[in-house]
Amino acid sequence: MSNSITMFKKDLFYKSLKQAFVKLNPKSMFRNPVMFTVWIGTFIMLIVSIATLFGVKEQGSFAYNVAVFLTLFLTLLFANFAEAIAEARGKAQADSLRKTRQETPAKLQNGSVVSSAELQKGDVFICESGDIIPSDGEIIEGLATIDESAITGESAPVIREAGGDKSSVTGGTKVLSDKIVVQVTTQPGESFLDKMITLVEGASRQKTPNEIALTILLAGFTLVFIIVCITLKPFADYANVSITIASFISLFVCLIPTTIGGLLSAIGIAGMDRALRANVITKSGKAVETAGDIDVLLLDKTGTITIGNRKATHFYPANAIDEKTLIRAAVLSSMADETPEGKSILELAGINPLSYEVKNPVFIKFTAETRSSGIDYENTRIRKGATDAIKGLVLTAGNQFPLEVENRVKEISQNGGTPLVVSENEKALGVIELQDIVKPGIQERFERLRKMGIKTVMVTGDNPLTAKFIAEKAGVDDFIAEAKPEDKMNYIKREQSEGRLVAMMGDGTNDAPALAQADVGVAMNSGTQAAKEAGNMVDLDNDPTKLIEVVEIGKQLLMTRGTLTTFSIANDVAKYFAIIPALFITAIPALQGLNVMKLHSPESAILAAVIFNAIIIPLLIPLALKGVAYKPIGASALLRRNLLIYGLGGVLVPFVGIKLIDMVLSIFF
């Protein structure tokens, strides 16, 4: 996916400029109360300009009125252009995705070939090396190397296989090796790529709660200044001052927060666009915005905090148990274990399990409930799993759980390893040690989150001792050990009940309930369909640490909106000093003291303020689209910095800008 779309591309610029005129439709303008009032003022100024052309003298000169009309018209165009350029960037991204989507032949299991458009949910197709995957689905048989660069932009191929949490494939990607059997999980037109295109285009974008609240606030400001301008008329009559319609409208437009009113939609659209550039598809702008307010972050240990695959490093037999007996039981219990841990046990043992020639084996799969797996054959029952699960089996059968095994489990856990206890016929044989490696630099990432005021929680299926060791080593604030799906969801509910916003990342079907419950749920693109449906974001890169970046994007969105609102409101201060003296300075000479900018004339002062009010919008478009730079320095420090830069800057910049414009206008007025 292209990430290099800028507002300065020629075709993008012209498309946006055209849309800026299209958006002048009153039905479109009505959605933005602030700019709609500017639209009304512009329409009135058009009528006034025509009236002065035909000899109405009391409303000022024709040239002056036309200048005000054109400036207000440009204000509307600039505001519309800001929204249009943000939307156009999304549409350009959508066009690149459309090139990925194509009618692809699908080979069904029965040997027939149909178009990808004819595939229905539940159909099963086969893909071999070189084939384009025709539709979204779950691999039900086989393993393959897949090129997902058309979707993610990442050139490195990935491995997808049946079973586990890496079984999902996306239509439009290419099989590079091997053969897979895939079951379709979506109806035609509802594929992941179709949804991406709709979301990226902004067709389904709705205003977020924060954006709605700010719109209401700006509408309130607008209403207040309508009343201010109306009540100014009796004061002018009392002072025997004649104020033209152009002056009233100019004052009103300059007082209301037109800058943020014109940029508000662009900021929201750009927030979703920045998430897309980070290869995160968001199902709504609300998800991005909520990420900026997150209080608690749930992260899986494996693959996020640790390197990923735990490896077996030692076999520790119980007293009076031969090591070969323990190894034999460990190998047989891992015979059908497709997990990286199970494979590493066979690798450490260096024995082919088929060499034991067991008859009529029945394999017991690992489940979140039993937290153990194994094999039954003849009169033998072998299990390997979490300590308390195997201990429960042993004690339930009336056998003793060896003290040396318990001590070894504690020792492994305290050293940051994961112990797997092996039993045969409900008798403990010993322990297998698995080791995790904490990712380098992860501590610094968690420190950044801590500075943002975010509590980090590690979620793991490990026992509490192991979980505690890894949590302390990684620097997380809390952990959930021996986590079952309901444990994650209950933890999220408890935090939410105390008024906190919670984010979570997951890729498995067992993560779906927690992803749905979390305020921000980020699903892996490689994960199961259930996880992707449950979350409100999908990470195309399958990077478990992407949540940290998502949080920063959310905070940047909120900061950008807040700082530009501050700048917009602060702007009004200078405009007071330009327009108010200009209106009354002839009748009330004492107001000359307020003319701190020493503006040339009332006409040039008013026009300079209106022109500055217009041109500041396009000047701030790049900032609205790029976002204000974010640093994790704490809320109070951020507030101080933004008030200093954008608050003070919003007051000082208009003084300079209006004065410079007035100097140019003094030639004509």
PDB file of N, CA and C in Angstrom, residues 462-505:
ATOM      1  N   ASP A 462       0.983 -18.210  31.486  1.00  0.00           N
ATOM      2  CA  ASP A 462       1.984 -18.741  32.424  1.00  0.00           C
ATOM      3  C   ASP A 462       1.484 -18.687  33.860  1.00  0.00           C
ATOM      4  N   ASN A 463       2.173 -19.452  34.708  1.00  0.00           N
ATOM      5  CA  ASN A 463       1.839 -19.419  36.133  1.00  0.00           C
ATOM      6  C   ASN A 463       2.260 -18.077  36.728  1.00  0.00           C
ATOM      7  N   PRO A 464       1.716 -17.715  37.885  1.00  0.00           N
ATOM      8  CA  PRO A 464       1.982 -16.392  38.464  1.00  0.00           C
ATOM      9  C   PRO A 464       3.457 -16.088  38.700  1.00  0.00           C
ATOM     10  N   LEU A 465       4.260 -17.094  39.088  1.00  0.00           N
ATOM     11  CA  LEU A 465       5.681 -16.847  39.348  1.00  0.00           C
ATOM     12  C   LEU A 465       6.410 -16.435  38.072  1.00  0.00           C
ATOM     13  N   THR A 466       6.189 -17.198  37.003  1.00  0.00           N
ATOM     14  CA  THR A 466       6.813 -16.873  35.719  1.00  0.00           C
ATOM     15  C   THR A 466       6.322 -15.520  35.226  1.00  0.00           C
ATOM     16  N   ALA A 467       5.024 -15.294  35.326  1.00  0.00           N
ATOM     17  CA  ALA A 467       4.438 -14.035  34.875  1.00  0.00           C
ATOM     18  C   ALA A 467       5.032 -12.852  35.633  1.00  0.00           C
ATOM     19  N   LYS A 468       5.218 -13.014  36.942  1.00  0.00           N
ATOM     20  CA  LYS A 468       5.771 -11.943  37.773  1.00  0.00           C
ATOM     21  C   LYS A 468       7.209 -11.617  37.352  1.00  0.00           C
ATOM     22  N   PHE A 469       8.000 -12.675  37.068  1.00  0.00           N
ATOM     23  CA  PHE A 469       9.394 -12.477  36.674  1.00  0.00           C
ATOM     24  C   PHE A 469       9.471 -11.702  35.354  1.00  0.00           C
ATOM     25  N   ILE A 470       8.694 -12.141  34.360  1.00  0.00           N
ATOM     26  CA  ILE A 470       8.716 -11.487  33.047  1.00  0.00           C
ATOM     27  C   ILE A 470       8.181 -10.058  33.149  1.00  0.00           C
ATOM     28  N   ALA A 471       7.128  -9.870  33.956  1.00  0.00           N
ATOM     29  CA  ALA A 471       6.528  -8.542  34.116  1.00  0.00           C
ATOM     30  C   ALA A 471       7.534  -7.554  34.699  1.00  0.00           C
ATOM     31  N   GLU A 472       8.280  -8.003  35.712  1.00  0.00           N
ATOM     32  CA  GLU A 472       9.284  -7.135  36.340  1.00  0.00           C
ATOM     33  C   GLU A 472      10.437  -6.840  35.382  1.00  0.00           C
ATOM     34  N   LYS A 473      10.834  -7.872  34.625  1.00  0.00           N
ATOM     35  CA  LYS A 473      11.946  -7.708  33.688  1.00  0.00           C
ATOM     36  C   LYS A 473      11.573  -6.775  32.547  1.00  0.00           C
ATOM     37  N   ALA A 474      10.329  -6.864  32.090  1.00  0.00           N
ATOM     38  CA  ALA A 474       9.873  -6.035  30.967  1.00  0.00           C
ATOM     39  C   ALA A 474       9.472  -4.633  31.410  1.00  0.00           C
ATOM     40  N   GLY A 475       9.086  -4.491  32.669  1.00  0.00           N
ATOM     41  CA  GLY A 475       8.696  -3.178  33.172  1.00  0.00           C
ATOM     42  C   GLY A 475       7.224  -2.851  33.023  1.00  0.00           C
ATOM     43  N   VAL A 476       6.363  -3.898  32.938  1.00  0.00           N
ATOM     44  CA  VAL A 476       4.920  -3.625  32.876  1.00  0.00           C
ATOM     45  C   VAL A 476       4.382  -3.360  34.278  1.00  0.00           C
ATOM     46  N   ASP A 477       3.216  -2.722  34.349  1.00  0.00           N
ATOM     47  CA  ASP A 477       2.662  -2.319  35.642  1.00  0.00           C
ATOM     48  C   ASP A 477       1.870  -3.425  36.331  1.00  0.00           C
ATOM     49  N   ASP A 478       1.284  -4.336  35.546  1.00  0.00           N
ATOM     50  CA  ASP A 478       0.451  -5.386  36.119  1.00  0.00           C
ATOM     51  C   ASP A 478       0.466  -6.576  35.172  1.00  0.00           C
ATOM     52  N   PHE A 479      -0.038  -7.716  35.625  1.00  0.00           N
ATOM     53  CA  PHE A 479      -0.104  -8.884  34.749  1.00  0.00           C
ATOM     54  C   PHE A 479      -1.306  -9.745  35.116  1.00  0.00           C
ATOM     55  N   ILE A 480      -1.774 -10.502  34.120  1.00  0.00           N
ATOM     56  CA  ILE A 480      -2.826 -11.494  34.338  1.00  0.00           C
ATOM     57  C   ILE A 480      -2.209 -12.845  34.016  1.00  0.00           C
ATOM     58  N   ALA A 481      -1.997 -13.667  35.031  1.00  0.00           N
ATOM     59  CA  ALA A 481      -1.378 -14.978  34.842  1.00  0.00           C
ATOM     60  C   ALA A 481      -2.459 -16.041  34.622  1.00  0.00           C
ATOM     61  N   GLU A 482      -2.048 -17.140  33.968  1.00  0.00           N
ATOM     62  CA  GLU A 482      -2.951 -18.265  33.707  1.00  0.00           C
ATOM     63  C   GLU A 482      -4.278 -17.758  33.129  1.00  0.00           C
ATOM     64  N   ALA A 483      -4.150 -16.835  32.173  1.00  0.00           N
ATOM     65  CA  ALA A 483      -5.323 -16.122  31.660  1.00  0.00           C
ATOM     66  C   ALA A 483      -6.192 -17.000  30.758  1.00  0.00           C
ATOM     67  N   LYS A 484      -7.463 -17.046  31.061  1.00  0.00           N
ATOM     68  CA  LYS A 484      -8.468 -17.660  30.197  1.00  0.00           C
ATOM     69  C   LYS A 484      -9.221 -16.531  29.502  1.00  0.00           C
ATOM     70  N   PRO A 485      -9.952 -16.829  28.429  1.00  0.00           N
ATOM     71  CA  PRO A 485     -10.692 -15.758  27.726  1.00  0.00           C
ATOM     72  C   PRO A 485     -11.563 -14.916  28.649  1.00  0.00           C
ATOM     73  N   GLU A 486     -12.238 -15.572  29.590  1.00  0.00           N
ATOM     74  CA  GLU A 486     -13.122 -14.810  30.486  1.00  0.00           C
ATOM     75  C   GLU A 486     -12.338 -13.952  31.471  1.00  0.00           C
ATOM     76  N   ASP A 487     -11.082 -14.355  31.785  1.00  0.00           N
ATOM     77  CA  ASP A 487     -10.250 -13.557  32.689  1.00  0.00           C
ATOM     78  C   ASP A 487      -9.913 -12.208  32.055  1.00  0.00           C
ATOM     79  N   LYS A 488      -9.561 -12.246  30.767  1.00  0.00           N
ATOM     80  CA  LYS A 488      -9.239 -10.999  30.053  1.00  0.00           C
ATOM     81  C   LYS A 488     -10.454 -10.076  30.036  1.00  0.00           C
ATOM     82  N   MET A 489     -11.609 -10.653  29.694  1.00  0.00           N
ATOM     83  CA  MET A 489     -12.817  -9.842  29.587  1.00  0.00           C
ATOM     84  C   MET A 489     -13.227  -9.279  30.942  1.00  0.00           C
ATOM     85  N   ASN A 490     -13.116 -10.080  31.990  1.00  0.00           N
ATOM     86  CA  ASN A 490     -13.474  -9.613  33.334  1.00  0.00           C
ATOM     87  C   ASN A 490     -12.558  -8.491  33.795  1.00  0.00           C
ATOM     88  N   TYR A 491     -11.262  -8.604  33.463  1.00  0.00           N
ATOM     89  CA  TYR A 491     -10.307  -7.557  33.827  1.00  0.00           C
ATOM     90  C   TYR A 491     -10.683  -6.250  33.123  1.00  0.00           C
ATOM     91  N   ILE A 492     -11.021  -6.355  31.829  1.00  0.00           N
ATOM     92  CA  ILE A 492     -11.414  -5.166  31.061  1.00  0.00           C
ATOM     93  C   ILE A 492     -12.678  -4.540  31.650  1.00  0.00           C
ATOM     94  N   LYS A 493     -13.653  -5.373  31.967  1.00  0.00           N
ATOM     95  CA  LYS A 493     -14.916  -4.870  32.542  1.00  0.00           C
ATOM     96  C   LYS A 493     -14.669  -4.163  33.872  1.00  0.00           C
ATOM     97  N   ARG A 494     -13.779  -4.746  34.691  1.00  0.00           N
ATOM     98  CA  ARG A 494     -13.497  -4.151  35.999  1.00  0.00           C
ATOM     99  C   ARG A 494     -12.861  -2.766  35.844  1.00  0.00           C
ATOM    100  N   GLU A 495     -11.917  -2.641  34.917  1.00  0.00           N
ATOM    101  CA  GLU A 495     -11.273  -1.348  34.680  1.00  0.00           C
ATOM    102  C   GLU A 495     -12.284  -0.337  34.127  1.00  0.00           C
ATOM    103  N   GLN A 496     -13.143  -0.786  33.231  1.00  0.00           N
ATOM    104  CA  GLN A 496     -14.145   0.104  32.639  1.00  0.00           C
ATOM    105  C   GLN A 496     -15.167   0.566  33.674  1.00  0.00           C
ATOM    106  N   SER A 497     -15.492  -0.329  34.616  1.00  0.00           N
ATOM    107  CA  SER A 497     -16.464   0.039  35.655  1.00  0.00           C
ATOM    108  C   SER A 497     -15.929   1.136  36.562  1.00  0.00           C
ATOM    109  N   GLU A 498     -14.595   1.282  36.599  1.00  0.00           N
ATOM    110  CA  GLU A 498     -13.964   2.332  37.400  1.00  0.00           C
ATOM    111  C   GLU A 498     -13.673   3.580  36.568  1.00  0.00           C
ATOM    112  N   GLY A 499     -14.267   3.627  35.372  1.00  0.00           N
ATOM    113  CA  GLY A 499     -14.180   4.828  34.547  1.00  0.00           C
ATOM    114  C   GLY A 499     -12.965   4.916  33.648  1.00  0.00           C
ATOM    115  N   ARG A 500     -12.272   3.803  33.428  1.00  0.00           N
ATOM    116  CA  ARG A 500     -11.074   3.827  32.587  1.00  0.00           C
ATOM    117  C   ARG A 500     -11.378   3.295  31.192  1.00  0.00           C
ATOM    118  N   LEU A 501     -10.630   3.782  30.210  1.00  0.00           N
ATOM    119  CA  LEU A 501     -10.722   3.287  28.842  1.00  0.00           C
ATOM    120  C   LEU A 501      -9.627   2.247  28.622  1.00  0.00           C
ATOM    121  N   VAL A 502      -9.997   1.133  28.000  1.00  0.00           N
ATOM    122  CA  VAL A 502      -9.078  -0.005  27.884  1.00  0.00           C
ATOM    123  C   VAL A 502      -8.846  -0.353  26.418  1.00  0.00           C
ATOM    124  N   ALA A 503      -7.578  -0.633  26.084  1.00  0.00           N
ATOM    125  CA  ALA A 503      -7.225  -1.105  24.741  1.00  0.00           C
ATOM    126  C   ALA A 503      -6.634  -2.494  24.846  1.00  0.00           C
ATOM    127  N   MET A 504      -6.857  -3.292  23.803  1.00  0.00           N
ATOM    128  CA  MET A 504      -6.313  -4.643  23.791  1.00  0.00           C
ATOM    129  C   MET A 504      -5.957  -5.047  22.373  1.00  0.00           C
ATOM    130  N   MET A 505      -4.945  -5.902  22.269  1.00  0.00           N
ATOM    131  CA  MET A 505      -4.562  -6.447  20.976  1.00  0.00           C
ATOM    132  C   MET A 505      -4.640  -7.961  21.048  1.00  0.00           C
TER     133      MET A 505
END
